[in-house]
mmCIF file of C-alpha atoms in Angstrom:
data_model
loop_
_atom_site.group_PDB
_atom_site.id
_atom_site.type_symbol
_atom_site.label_atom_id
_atom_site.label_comp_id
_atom_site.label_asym_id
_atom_site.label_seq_id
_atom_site.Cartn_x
_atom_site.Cartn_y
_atom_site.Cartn_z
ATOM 1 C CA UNK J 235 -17.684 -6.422 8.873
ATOM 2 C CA UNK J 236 -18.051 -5.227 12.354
ATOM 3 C CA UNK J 237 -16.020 -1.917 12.836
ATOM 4 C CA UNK J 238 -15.290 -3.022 16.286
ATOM 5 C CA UNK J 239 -14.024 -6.499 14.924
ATOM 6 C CA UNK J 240 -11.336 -4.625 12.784
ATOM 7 C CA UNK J 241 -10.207 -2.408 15.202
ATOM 8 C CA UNK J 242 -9.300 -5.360 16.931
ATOM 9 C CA UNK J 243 -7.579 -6.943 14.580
ATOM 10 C CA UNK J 244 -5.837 -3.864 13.564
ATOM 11 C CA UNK J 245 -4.646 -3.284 17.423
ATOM 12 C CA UNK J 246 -3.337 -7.569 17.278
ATOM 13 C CA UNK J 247 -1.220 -7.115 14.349
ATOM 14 C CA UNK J 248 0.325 -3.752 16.284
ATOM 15 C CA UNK J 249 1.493 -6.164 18.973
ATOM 16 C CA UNK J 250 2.331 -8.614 17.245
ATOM 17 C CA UNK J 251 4.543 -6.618 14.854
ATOM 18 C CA UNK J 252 6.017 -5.031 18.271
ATOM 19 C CA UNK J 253 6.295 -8.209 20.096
ATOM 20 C CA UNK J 254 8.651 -9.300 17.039
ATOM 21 C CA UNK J 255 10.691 -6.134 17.164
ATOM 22 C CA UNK J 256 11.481 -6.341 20.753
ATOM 23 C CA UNK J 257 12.327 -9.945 20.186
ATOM 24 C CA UNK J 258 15.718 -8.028 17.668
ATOM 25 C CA UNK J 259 18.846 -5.854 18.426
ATOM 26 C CA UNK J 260 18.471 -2.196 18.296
ATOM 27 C CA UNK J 261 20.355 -2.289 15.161
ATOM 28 C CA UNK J 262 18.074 -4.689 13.319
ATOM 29 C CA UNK J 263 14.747 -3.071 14.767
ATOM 30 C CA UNK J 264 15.838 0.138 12.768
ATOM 31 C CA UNK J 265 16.252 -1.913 10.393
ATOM 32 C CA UNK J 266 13.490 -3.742 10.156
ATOM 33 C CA UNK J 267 11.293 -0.631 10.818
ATOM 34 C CA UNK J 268 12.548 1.277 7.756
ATOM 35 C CA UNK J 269 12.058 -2.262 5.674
ATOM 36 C CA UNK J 270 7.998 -2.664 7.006
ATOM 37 C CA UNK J 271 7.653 0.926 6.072
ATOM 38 C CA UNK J 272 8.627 0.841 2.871
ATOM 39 C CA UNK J 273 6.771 -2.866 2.557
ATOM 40 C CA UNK J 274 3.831 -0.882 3.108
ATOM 41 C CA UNK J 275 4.386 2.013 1.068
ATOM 42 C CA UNK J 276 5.002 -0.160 -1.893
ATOM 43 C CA UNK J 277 1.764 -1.782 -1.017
ATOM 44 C CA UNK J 278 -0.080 0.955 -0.994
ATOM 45 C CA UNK J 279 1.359 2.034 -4.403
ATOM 46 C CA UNK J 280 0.633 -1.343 -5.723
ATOM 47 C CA UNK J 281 -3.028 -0.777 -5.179
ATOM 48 C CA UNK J 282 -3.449 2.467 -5.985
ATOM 49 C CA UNK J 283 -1.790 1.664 -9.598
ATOM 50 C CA UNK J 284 -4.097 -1.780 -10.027
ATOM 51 C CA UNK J 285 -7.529 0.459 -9.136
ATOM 52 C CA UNK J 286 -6.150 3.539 -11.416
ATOM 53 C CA UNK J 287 -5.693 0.616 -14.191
ATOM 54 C CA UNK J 288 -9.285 -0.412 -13.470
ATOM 55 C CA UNK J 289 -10.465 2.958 -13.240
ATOM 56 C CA UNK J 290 -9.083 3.840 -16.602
ATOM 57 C CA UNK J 291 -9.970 0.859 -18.099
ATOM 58 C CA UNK J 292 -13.555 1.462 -17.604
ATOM 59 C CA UNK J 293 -13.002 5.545 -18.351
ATOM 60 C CA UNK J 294 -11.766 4.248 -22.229
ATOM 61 C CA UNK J 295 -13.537 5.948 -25.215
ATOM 62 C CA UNK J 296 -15.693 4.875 -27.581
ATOM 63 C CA UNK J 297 -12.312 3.891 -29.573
ATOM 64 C CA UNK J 298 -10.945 2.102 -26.682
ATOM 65 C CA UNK J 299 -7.719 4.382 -25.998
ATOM 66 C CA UNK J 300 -7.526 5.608 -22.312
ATOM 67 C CA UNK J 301 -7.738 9.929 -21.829
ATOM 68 C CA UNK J 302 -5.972 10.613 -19.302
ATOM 69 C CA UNK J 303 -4.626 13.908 -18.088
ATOM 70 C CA UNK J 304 -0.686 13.893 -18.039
ATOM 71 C CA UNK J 305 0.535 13.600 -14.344
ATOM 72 C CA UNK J 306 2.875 16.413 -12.691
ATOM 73 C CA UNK J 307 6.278 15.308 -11.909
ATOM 74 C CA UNK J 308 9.203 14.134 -14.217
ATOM 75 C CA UNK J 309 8.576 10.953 -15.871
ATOM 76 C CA UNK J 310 10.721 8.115 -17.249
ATOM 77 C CA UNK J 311 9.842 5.319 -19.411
ATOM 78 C CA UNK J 312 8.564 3.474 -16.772
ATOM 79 C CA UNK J 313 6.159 6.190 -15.158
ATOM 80 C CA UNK J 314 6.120 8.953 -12.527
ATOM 81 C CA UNK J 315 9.329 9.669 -10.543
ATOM 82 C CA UNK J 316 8.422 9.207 -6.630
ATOM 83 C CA UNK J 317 10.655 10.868 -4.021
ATOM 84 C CA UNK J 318 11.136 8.551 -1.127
ATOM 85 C CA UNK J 319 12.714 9.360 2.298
ATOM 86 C CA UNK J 320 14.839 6.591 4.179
ATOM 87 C CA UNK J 321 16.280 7.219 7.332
#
């Protein structure tokens, strides 16, 4: 795609995201702020987990069994502990 095309679009969403803020109480824009933040985060997460998945999936040995280093950071049964910050 054009860079310049993206750009754009990134710079309309900006406004429109602020347009909708200013459109809120104070209370609920701090609200709302912390909530789109974290939206993103979690997207961001999302993806990085799905193209690790992929990623391993296509590292597998010749048995099929992923090798994969052991991450820092405590672990539960789930995965990887992440500290989060919420104001």
């Amino acid at each position: 795609m054009n860079q310049k095309f993206i750009e754009n679009m990134l710079l309309a969403k900006k406004y429109e995201e602020e347009a909708f803020l200013a459109l809120m109480p104070d209370t609920a824009q701090r609200h709302l702020k912390v909530i789109i933040r974290e939206a993103a985060a979690m997207a961001e997460e999302l993806a990085f987990d799905a193209i690790e998945k992929l990623a391993g999936r296509n590292a597998a040995g010749a048995d099929g069994k992923q090798h994969q280093e052991p991450q820092g950071g405590r672990e539960n049964g789930s995965g990887n502990i992440k500290k989060i910050h919420v104001e």
